[in-house]
Coordinates of C-alpha atoms in Angstrom, one line a residue:
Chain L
X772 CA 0.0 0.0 0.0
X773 CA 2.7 2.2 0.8
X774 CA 4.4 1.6 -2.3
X775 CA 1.4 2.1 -4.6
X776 CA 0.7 5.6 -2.7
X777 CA 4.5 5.9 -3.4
X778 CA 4.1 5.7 -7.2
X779 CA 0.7 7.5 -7.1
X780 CA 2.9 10.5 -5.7
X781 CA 6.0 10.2 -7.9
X782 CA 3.6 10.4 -10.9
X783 CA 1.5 12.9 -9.9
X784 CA 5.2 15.2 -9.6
X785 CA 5.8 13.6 -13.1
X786 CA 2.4 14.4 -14.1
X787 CA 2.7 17.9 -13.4
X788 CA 5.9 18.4 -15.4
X789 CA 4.0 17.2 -18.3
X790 CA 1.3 19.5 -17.8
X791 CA 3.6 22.5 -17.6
X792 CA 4.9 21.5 -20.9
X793 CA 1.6 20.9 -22.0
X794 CA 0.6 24.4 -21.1
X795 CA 3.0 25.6 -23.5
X796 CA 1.6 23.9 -26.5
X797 CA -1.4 25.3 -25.8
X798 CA -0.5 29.1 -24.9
X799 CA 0.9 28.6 -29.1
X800 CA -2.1 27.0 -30.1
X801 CA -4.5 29.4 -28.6
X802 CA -3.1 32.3 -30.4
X803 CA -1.6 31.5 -33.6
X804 CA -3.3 27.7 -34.1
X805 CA 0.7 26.7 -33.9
X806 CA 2.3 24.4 -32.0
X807 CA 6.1 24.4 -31.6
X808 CA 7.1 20.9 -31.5
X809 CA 10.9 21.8 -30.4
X810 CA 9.5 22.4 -26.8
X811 CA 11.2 19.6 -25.6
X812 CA 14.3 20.9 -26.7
X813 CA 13.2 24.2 -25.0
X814 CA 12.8 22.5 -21.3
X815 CA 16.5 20.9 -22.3
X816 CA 17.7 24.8 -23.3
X817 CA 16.5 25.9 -20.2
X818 CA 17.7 22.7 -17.9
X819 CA 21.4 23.2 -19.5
X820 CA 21.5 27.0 -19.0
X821 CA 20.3 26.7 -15.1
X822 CA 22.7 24.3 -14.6
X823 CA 25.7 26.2 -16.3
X824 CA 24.7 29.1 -13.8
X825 CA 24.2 26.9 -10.8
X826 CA 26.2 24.2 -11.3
X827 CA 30.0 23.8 -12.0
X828 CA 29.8 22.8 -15.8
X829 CA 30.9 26.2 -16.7
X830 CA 33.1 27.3 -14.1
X831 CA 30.2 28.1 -12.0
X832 CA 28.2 28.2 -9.9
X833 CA 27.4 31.5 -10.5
X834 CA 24.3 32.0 -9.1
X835 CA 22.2 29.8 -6.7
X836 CA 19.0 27.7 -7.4
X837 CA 16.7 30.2 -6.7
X838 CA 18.2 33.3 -8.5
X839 CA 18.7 31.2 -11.5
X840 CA 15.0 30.7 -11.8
X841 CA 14.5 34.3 -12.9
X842 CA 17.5 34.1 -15.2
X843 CA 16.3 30.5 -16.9
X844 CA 12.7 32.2 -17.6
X845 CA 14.2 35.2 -19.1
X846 CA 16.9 32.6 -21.5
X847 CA 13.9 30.7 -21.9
X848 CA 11.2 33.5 -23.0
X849 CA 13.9 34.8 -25.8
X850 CA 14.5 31.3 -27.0
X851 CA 10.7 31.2 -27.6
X852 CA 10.7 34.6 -29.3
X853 CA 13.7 33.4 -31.4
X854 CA 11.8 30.2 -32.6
X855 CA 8.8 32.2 -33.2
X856 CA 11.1 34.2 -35.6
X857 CA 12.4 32.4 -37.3
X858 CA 10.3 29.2 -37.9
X859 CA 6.9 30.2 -37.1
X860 CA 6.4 34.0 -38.3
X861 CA 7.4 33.2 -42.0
X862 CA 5.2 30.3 -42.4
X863 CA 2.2 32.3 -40.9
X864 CA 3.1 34.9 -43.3
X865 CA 3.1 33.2 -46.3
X866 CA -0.3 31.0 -45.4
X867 CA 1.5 27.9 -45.5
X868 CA -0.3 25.6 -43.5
X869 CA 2.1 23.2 -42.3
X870 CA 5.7 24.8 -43.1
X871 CA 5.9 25.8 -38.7
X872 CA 5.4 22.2 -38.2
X873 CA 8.5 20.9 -40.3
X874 CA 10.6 24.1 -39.3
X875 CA 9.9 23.9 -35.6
X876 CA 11.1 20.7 -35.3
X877 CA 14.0 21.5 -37.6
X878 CA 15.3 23.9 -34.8
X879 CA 14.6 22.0 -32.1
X880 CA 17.0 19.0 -33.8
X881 CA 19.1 22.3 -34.0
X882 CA 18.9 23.3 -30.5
X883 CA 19.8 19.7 -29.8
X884 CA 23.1 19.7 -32.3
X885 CA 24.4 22.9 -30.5
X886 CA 23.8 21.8 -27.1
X887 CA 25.4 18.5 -27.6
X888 CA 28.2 20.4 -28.7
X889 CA 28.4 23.1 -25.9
X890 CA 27.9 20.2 -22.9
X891 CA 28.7 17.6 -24.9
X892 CA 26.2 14.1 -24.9
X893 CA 26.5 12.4 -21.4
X894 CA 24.1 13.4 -18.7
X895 CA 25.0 15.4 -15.9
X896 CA 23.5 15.4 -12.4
X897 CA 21.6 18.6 -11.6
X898 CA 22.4 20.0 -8.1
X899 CA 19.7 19.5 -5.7
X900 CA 18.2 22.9 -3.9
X901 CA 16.5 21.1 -1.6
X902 CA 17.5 18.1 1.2
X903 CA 17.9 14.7 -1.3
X904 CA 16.5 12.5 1.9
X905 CA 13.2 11.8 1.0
X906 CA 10.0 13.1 3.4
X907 CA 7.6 10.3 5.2
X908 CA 4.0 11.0 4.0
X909 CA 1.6 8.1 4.9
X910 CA 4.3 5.9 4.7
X911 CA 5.2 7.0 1.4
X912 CA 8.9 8.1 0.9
X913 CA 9.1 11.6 -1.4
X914 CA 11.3 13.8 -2.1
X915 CA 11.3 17.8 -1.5
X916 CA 12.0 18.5 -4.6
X917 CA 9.0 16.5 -6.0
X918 CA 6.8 18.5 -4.0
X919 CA 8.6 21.5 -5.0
X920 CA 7.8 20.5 -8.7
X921 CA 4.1 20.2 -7.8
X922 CA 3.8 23.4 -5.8
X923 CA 6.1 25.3 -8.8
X924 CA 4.0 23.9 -11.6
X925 CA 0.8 25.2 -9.9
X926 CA 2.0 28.4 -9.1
X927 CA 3.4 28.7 -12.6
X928 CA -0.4 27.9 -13.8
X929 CA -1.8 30.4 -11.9
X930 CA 0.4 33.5 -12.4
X931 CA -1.1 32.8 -16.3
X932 CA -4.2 32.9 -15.0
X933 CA -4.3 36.0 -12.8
X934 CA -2.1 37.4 -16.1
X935 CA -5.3 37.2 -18.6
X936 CA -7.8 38.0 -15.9
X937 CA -6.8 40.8 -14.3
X938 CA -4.1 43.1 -16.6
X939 CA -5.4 44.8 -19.9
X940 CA -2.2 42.7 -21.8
X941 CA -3.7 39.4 -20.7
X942 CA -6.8 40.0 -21.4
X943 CA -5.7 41.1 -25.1
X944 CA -3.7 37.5 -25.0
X945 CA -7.0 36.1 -24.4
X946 CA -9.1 38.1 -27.0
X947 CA -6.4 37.4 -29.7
X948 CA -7.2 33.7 -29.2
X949 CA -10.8 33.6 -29.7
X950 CA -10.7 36.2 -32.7
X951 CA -8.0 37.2 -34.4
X952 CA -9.7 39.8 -36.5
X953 CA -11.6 41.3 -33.5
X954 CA -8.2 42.0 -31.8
X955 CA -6.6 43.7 -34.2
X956 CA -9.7 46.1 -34.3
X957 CA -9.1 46.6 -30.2
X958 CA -5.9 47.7 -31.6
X959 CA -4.2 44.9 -30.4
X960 CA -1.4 43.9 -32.1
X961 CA -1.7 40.4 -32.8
X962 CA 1.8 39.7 -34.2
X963 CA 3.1 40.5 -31.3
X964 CA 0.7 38.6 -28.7
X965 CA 1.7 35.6 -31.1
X966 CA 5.4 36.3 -30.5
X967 CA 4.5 36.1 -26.4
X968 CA 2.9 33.5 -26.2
X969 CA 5.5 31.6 -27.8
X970 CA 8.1 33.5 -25.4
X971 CA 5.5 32.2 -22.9
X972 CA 5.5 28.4 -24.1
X973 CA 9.2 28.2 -24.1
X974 CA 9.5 30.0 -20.9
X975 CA 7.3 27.2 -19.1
X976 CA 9.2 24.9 -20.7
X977 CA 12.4 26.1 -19.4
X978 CA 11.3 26.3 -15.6
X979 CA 9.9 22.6 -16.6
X980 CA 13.3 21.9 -17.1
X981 CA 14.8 23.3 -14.4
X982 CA 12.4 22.0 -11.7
X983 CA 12.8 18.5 -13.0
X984 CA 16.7 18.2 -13.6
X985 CA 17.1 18.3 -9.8
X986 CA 15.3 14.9 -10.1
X987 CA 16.5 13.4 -13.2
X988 CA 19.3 14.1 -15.1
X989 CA 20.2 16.9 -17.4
X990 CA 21.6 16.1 -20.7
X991 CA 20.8 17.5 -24.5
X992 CA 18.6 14.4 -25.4
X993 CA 16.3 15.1 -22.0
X994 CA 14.2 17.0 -23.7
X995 CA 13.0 14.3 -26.7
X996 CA 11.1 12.3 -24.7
X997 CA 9.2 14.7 -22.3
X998 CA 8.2 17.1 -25.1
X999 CA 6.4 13.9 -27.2
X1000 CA 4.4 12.7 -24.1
X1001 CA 3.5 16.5 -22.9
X1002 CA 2.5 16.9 -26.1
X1003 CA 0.3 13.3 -25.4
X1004 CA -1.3 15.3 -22.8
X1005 CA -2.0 17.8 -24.4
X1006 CA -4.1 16.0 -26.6
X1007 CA -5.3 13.5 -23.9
X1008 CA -6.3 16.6 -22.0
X1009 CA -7.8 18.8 -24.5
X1010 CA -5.7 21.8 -26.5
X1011 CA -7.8 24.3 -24.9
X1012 CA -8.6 23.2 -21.3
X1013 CA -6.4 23.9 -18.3
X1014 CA -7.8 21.0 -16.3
X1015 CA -7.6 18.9 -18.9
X1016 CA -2.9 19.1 -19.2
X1017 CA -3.9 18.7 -15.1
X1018 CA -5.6 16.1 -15.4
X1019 CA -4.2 14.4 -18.4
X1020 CA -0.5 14.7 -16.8
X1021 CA -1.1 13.4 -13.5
X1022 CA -3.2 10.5 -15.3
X1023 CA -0.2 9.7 -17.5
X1024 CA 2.1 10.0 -14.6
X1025 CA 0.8 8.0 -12.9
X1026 CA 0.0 5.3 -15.5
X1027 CA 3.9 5.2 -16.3
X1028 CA 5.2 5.0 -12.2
X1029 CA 2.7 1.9 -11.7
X1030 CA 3.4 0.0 -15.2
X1031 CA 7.1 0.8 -14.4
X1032 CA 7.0 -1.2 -10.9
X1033 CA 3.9 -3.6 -11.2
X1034 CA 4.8 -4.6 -15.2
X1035 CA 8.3 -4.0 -16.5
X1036 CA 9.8 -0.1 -16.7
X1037 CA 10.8 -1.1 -20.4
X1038 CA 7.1 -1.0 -20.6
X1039 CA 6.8 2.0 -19.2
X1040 CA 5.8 4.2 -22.1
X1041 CA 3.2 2.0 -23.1
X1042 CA 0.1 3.2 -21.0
X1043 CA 0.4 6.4 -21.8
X1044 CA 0.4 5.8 -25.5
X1045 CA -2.2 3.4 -25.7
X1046 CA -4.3 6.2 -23.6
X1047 CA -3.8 8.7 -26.2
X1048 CA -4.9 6.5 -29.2
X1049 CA -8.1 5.9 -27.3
X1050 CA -8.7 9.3 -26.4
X1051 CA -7.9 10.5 -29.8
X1052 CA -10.6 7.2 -31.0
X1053 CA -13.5 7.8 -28.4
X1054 CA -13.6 11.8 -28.1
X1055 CA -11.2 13.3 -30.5
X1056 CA -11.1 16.6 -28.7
X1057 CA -9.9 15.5 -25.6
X1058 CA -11.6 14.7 -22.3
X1059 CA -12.0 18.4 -21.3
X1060 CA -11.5 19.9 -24.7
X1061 CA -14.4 21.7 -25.6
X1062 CA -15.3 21.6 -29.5
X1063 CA -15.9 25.6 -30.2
X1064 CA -19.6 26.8 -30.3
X1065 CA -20.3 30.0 -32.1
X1066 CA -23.2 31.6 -32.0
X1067 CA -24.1 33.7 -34.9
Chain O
X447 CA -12.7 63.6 -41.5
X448 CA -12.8 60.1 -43.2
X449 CA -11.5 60.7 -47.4
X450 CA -11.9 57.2 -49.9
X451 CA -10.2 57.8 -52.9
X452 CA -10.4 55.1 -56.3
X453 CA -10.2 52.0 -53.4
X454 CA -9.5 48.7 -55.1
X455 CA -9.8 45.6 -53.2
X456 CA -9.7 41.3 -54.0
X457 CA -9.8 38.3 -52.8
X458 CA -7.4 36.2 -54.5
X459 CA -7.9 36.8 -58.2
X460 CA -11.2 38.1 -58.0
X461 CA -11.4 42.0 -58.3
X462 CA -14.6 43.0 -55.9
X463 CA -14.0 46.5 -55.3
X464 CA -13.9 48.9 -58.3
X465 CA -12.5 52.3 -57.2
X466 CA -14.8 53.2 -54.4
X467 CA -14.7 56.9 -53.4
X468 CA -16.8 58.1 -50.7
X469 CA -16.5 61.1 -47.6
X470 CA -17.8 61.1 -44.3
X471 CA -17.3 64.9 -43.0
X472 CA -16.8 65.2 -39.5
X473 CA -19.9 65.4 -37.7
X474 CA -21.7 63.9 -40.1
X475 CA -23.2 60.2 -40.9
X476 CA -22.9 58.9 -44.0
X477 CA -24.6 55.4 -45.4
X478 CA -23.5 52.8 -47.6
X479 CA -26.4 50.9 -49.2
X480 CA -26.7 48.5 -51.4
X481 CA -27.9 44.8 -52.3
X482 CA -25.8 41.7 -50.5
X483 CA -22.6 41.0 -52.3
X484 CA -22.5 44.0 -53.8
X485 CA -19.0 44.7 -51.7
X486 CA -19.9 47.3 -48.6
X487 CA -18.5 44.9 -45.8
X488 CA -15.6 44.4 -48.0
X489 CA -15.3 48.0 -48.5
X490 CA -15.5 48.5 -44.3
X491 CA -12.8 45.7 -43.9
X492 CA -10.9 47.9 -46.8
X493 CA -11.5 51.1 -44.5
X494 CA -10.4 49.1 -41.3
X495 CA -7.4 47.3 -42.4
X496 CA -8.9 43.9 -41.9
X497 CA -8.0 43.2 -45.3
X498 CA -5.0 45.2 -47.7
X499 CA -6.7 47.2 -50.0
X500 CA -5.2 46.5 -53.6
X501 CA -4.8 50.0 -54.6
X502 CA -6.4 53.6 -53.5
X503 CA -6.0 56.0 -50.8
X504 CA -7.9 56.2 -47.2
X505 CA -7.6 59.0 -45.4
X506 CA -8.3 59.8 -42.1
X507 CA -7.9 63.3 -40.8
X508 CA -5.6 63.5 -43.7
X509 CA -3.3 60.8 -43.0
X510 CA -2.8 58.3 -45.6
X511 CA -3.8 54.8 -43.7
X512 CA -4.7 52.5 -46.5
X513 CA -2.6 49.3 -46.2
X514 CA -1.7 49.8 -42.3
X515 CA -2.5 46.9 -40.4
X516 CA -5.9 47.2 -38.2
X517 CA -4.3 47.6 -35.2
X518 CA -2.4 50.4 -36.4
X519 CA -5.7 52.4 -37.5
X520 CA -7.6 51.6 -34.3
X521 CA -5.2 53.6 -32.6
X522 CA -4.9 56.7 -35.0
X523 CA -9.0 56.8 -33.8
X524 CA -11.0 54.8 -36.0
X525 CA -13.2 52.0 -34.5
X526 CA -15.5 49.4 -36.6
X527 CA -18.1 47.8 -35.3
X528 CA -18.0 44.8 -37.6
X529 CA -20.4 42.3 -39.4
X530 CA -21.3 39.8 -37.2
X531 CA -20.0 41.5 -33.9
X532 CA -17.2 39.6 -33.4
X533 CA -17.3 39.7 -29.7
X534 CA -15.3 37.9 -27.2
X535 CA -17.3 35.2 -26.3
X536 CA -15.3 33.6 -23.3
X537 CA -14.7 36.8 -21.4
X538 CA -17.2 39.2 -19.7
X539 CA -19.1 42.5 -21.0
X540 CA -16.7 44.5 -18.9
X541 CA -13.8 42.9 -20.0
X542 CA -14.8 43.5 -24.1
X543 CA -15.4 47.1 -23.1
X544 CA -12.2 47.3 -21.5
X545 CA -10.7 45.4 -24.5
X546 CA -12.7 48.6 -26.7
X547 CA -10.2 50.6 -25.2
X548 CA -7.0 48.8 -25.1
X549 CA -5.3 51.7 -27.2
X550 CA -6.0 53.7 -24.2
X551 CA -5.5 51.6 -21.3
X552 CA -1.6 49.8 -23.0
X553 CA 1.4 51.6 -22.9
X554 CA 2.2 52.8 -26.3
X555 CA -1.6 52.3 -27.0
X556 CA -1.6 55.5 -29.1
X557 CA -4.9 57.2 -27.4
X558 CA -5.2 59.4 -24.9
X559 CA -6.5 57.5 -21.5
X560 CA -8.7 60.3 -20.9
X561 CA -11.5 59.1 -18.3
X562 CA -12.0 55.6 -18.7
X563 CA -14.9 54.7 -16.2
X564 CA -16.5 58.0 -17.2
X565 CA -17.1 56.7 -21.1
X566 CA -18.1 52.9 -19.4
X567 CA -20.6 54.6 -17.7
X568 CA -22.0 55.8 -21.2
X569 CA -21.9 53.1 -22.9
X570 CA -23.4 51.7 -20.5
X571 CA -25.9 54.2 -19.7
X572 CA -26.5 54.3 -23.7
X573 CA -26.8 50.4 -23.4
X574 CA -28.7 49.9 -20.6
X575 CA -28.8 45.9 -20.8
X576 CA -25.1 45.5 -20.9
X577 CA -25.2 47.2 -17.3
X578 CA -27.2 44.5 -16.0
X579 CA -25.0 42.0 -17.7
X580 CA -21.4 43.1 -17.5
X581 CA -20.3 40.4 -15.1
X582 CA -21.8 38.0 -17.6
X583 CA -19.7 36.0 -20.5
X584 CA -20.1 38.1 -24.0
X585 CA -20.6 34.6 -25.3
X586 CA -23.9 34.5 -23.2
X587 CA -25.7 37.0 -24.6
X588 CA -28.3 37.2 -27.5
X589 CA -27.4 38.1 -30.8
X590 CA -28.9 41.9 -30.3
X591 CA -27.5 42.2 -27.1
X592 CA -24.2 41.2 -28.2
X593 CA -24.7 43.6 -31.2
X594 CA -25.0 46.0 -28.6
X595 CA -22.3 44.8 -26.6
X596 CA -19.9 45.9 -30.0
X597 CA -21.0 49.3 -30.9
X598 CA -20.4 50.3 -27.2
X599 CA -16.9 48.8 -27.7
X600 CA -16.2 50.3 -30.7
X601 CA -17.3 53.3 -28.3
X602 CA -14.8 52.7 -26.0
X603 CA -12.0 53.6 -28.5
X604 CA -13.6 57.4 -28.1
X605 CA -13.3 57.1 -31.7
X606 CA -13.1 60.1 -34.4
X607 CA -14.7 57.6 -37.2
X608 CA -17.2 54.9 -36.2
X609 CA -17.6 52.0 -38.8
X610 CA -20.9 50.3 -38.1
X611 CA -21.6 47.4 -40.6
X612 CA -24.9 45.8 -40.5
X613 CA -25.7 46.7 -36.4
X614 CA -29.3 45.4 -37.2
X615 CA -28.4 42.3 -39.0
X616 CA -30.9 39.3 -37.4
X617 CA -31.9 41.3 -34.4
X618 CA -35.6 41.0 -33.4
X619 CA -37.7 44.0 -34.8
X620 CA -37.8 46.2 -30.9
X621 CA -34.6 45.5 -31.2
X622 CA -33.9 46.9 -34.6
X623 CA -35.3 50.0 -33.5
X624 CA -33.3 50.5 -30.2
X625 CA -30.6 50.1 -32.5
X626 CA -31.4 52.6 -34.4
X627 CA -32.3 54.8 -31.5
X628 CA -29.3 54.7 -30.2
X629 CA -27.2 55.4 -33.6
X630 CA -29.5 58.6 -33.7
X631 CA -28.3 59.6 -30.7
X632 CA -25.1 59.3 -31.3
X633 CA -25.6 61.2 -34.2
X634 CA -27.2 63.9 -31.5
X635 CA -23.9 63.9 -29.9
X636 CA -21.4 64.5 -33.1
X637 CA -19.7 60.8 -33.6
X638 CA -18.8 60.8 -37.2
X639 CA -20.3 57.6 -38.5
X640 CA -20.2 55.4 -42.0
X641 CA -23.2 53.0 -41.5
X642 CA -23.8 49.5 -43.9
X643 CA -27.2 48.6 -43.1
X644 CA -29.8 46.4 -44.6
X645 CA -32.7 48.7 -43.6
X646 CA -32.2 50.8 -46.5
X647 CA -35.0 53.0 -45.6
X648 CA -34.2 53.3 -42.0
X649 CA -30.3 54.1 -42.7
X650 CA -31.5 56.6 -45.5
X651 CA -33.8 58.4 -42.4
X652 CA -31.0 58.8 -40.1
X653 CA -28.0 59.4 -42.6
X654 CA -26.9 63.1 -43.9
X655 CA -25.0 61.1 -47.1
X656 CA -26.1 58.0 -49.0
X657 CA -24.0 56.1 -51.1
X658 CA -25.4 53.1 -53.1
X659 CA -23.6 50.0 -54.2
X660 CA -23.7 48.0 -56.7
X661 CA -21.0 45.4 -58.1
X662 CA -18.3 46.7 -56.3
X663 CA -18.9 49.9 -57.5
X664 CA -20.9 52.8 -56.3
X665 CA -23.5 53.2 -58.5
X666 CA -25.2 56.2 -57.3
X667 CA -24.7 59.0 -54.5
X668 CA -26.3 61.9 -53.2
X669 CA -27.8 63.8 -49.7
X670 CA -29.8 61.1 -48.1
X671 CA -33.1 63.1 -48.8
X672 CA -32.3 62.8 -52.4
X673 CA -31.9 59.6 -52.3
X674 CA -34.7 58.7 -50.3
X675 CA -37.2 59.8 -53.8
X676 CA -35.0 58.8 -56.5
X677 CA -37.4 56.4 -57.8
X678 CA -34.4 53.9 -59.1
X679 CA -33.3 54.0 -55.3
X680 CA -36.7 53.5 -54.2
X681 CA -37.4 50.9 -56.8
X682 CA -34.3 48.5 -56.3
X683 CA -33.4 49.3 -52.5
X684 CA -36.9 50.6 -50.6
X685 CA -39.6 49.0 -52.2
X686 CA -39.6 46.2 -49.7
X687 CA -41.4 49.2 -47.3
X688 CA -39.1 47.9 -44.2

């Protein structure tokens, strides 16, 4: 019993990473109807950079845990506006329907190239912020820093939130998503809440990355993986619902900390996946997504 | 205050505008009639910057603004009200009011803030069932009442041109008439206005300047009064007796 509330825990602190990601798929899609499918690469970006400032890769640490937070958003936020640039803007531009798909992943294999170069392939440990001796809850052993992904993911989640409630810019975010055209009357210009929201995608992804290096590993091909099943849960979940990356992250971590002990952790992938093709068979949408009503 | 000069606009191949010219003086409101399809919302979008005219000058208070992107011409004072209002369905009446005047409220918005909750209160005051409402989801509301809901955020712009295409289109007849109320009144207080409507006979009634359209072109034009007994206006436009 303890163990299975063990693995319930680890994968809801999995869960939430994925939903973080996930958040940034859909801050993309909501604006532009873009996804940037180098967002894995993003969280790896944003994992290597923390750790050249608060690790020793570089010479450092320069700065500890907690200041490099700030930094890693900022790195992160510009990366996003880069790939936004660069692969997205042009392919908006010239109405091509899928050109951001083949050019975002282009620079994420990019990204990948450059950062195998820089900190070359093996993995490297991340330095812990908090105590590495795991906590007793119920029984269950768990680490600080799992709760610390948890508590960071949600806080992340609902920074956004207040964001597009309560400030005029956020609400202009959120008005650019559900009509373009209407926007752009406001005055609002919608280029640039595009080029945000990617800043904002990548910048989740970056603090994704640095709140689960600590836990894992960091390493250039760290990002691969989590970046295809965030992108699982966002689909699971529902491109336009925030419960739903909730939801749909804590499901799939879950899924993959049980099938890893009770099965066989080469199978570990498997649940997941095999959740997505039925979602994706039953209710296309996702289990929260909601399939746009207009009224007319 | 608002200058149209030999407009040309398409979509794709297809020419649909054929050098529209048309003036709305300041103070003044100014109607653009005409059958469907015969290109007025296309000439409002034109106007607006929602879509890049192909050739032609639009000027607003002399400024050359043909080709700028909409956001651009919100901000040097024109608002649109457009077809099919176009609200923001998954936030509240306050918050697409607010949203009206983003180019006050943002920093390097371009308009002066001036006093915000003073001009919510008249838009408000002037839309009376948005008051009630403004807590509620835009998406929430009935077609008229979300018509309503945009004209007073175009309001919210305090705009020097108001662009109001079709602000009767599938409303209920009482409502129709409030509509039309309410666009006298702001006539009463000086907005300049270019008005598309359906309601040939109504728009004619409220309008100082009638333009008629006709295959992308305009096909007649005169005072509104002149228009209104011109028995080829009368025959193709307000024989229906709306």
């Amino acid at each position: 019993m303890e163990i299975l509330l063990q693995l319930i825990l680890s994968g809801i602190a999995l869960g939430m990473i994925y939903a973080v990601i996930a958040f940034g798929y859909q801050s993309t899609f909501a604006t532009s109807g873009t996804l940037n499918f180098g967002q894995g690469e993003a969280l790896m970006l944003g994992a290597m950079f923390g750790l050249s400032l608060a690790g020793d890769v570089m010479g450092g640490p320069y700065l500890n845990y907690w200041l490099m937070i700030p930094a890693v958003l900022i790195f992160g936020a510009l990366q996003g506006a880069v790939v936004e640039a660069v692969g997205v803007r042009p392919a908006i531009k010239t109405k091509s329907e899928f050109g951001w798909i083949m050019s975002t992943i282009a620079l994420g294999i990019i990204f990948r190239n450059v950062a195998e170069n820089i900190w070359g392939k093996d993995d490297m440990p991340f330095p812990s912020p908090l105590p590495t001796s795991p906590l007793h809850i119920f029984g269950a052993n768990v680490l600080p820093m799992e709760l610390m992904v948890v508590v960071g993911a949600f806080l992340m989640m609902i920074l956004v939130e207040l964001f597009n409630r309560k400030t005029i810019y956020g609400k202009a975010v959120v008005a650019t998503a559900s009509d373009r055209d209407a926007a752009g009357l406001m005055g609002i210009n919608t280029r640039m809440v595009i080029t945000f929201s990617y800043a904002l995608s990548s910048m989740s992804a970056a603090f994704a990355g640095v709140l689960i290096a600590p836990i894992t590993l960091t390493g250039a091909s760290m990002g691969a993986v989590l970046g295809l099943k965030a992108f699982a849960v966002a689909i699971i979940g529902g491109l336009n619902s925030g419960m739903g990356i909730i939801v749909g992250g804590v499901l799939l971590g879950i899924a993959e900390t049980t099938t890893g002990f009770y099965i066989s952790t080469g199978y570990k992938d498997v649940p997941g996946l095999v959740l997505l093709l039925f979602v994706l068979a039953i209710k296309p949408s996702g289990i929260f997504g909601k399939t746009a009503i207009k009224k007319v | 205050m608002l200058e149209v000069r030999n407009l040309k606009a398409s979509y794709g191949q297809v020419q649909v505008l054929h050098d529209i010219s048309l003036t709305v003086p300041k103070g003044k409101v100014v109607t653009l009639i005409g059958s469907n399809g015969a290109g007025k919302t296309t000439t409002m979008r034109a106007i607006s910057g929602m879509i890049k005219p192909a050739a032609g000058q639009v000027e607003l208070a002399g400024k050359n603004i043909a080709g700028l992107p909409s956001h651009k011409i919100a901000k040097l004072g024109l608002a649109h009200s457009p077809e099919g209002r176009k609200v923001f369905p998954t936030q509240s009446i306050m918050d697409n009011l607010l949203l009206g005047a983003f180019t006050r409220l943002s920093m390097g918005g371009g308009r002066p803030k001036g006093d915000i909750s003073s001009d919510l209160d008249r838009a408000l005051d002037l839309f009376p069932r948005l008051r009630e409402r403004q807590h509620q989801l835009a998406g929430t509301l009935s077609g008229g009442e979300q018509q309503m809901l945009a004209m007073a955020r175009a309001l919210m712009l305090n705009p020097d041109v108001l662009l109001l295409d079709e602000p009767s289109l599938g409303l209920a007849p009482i409502l129709v008439d409030e509509v039309f109320h309410i666009i006298n009144r702001l006539k009463e207080q000086g907005m300049t206005m270019l008005l598309v409507e359906q309601f040939a006979a109504a728009a004619l009634a409220i309008a100082d300047y009638g333009y008629v359209m006709e295959n992308g072109k305009i096909a007649v034009h005169g005072p509104a009064k002149d228009l209104q007994n011109d028995p080829k206006v009368v025959a193709a436009y307000l024989g229906g007796g709306h």
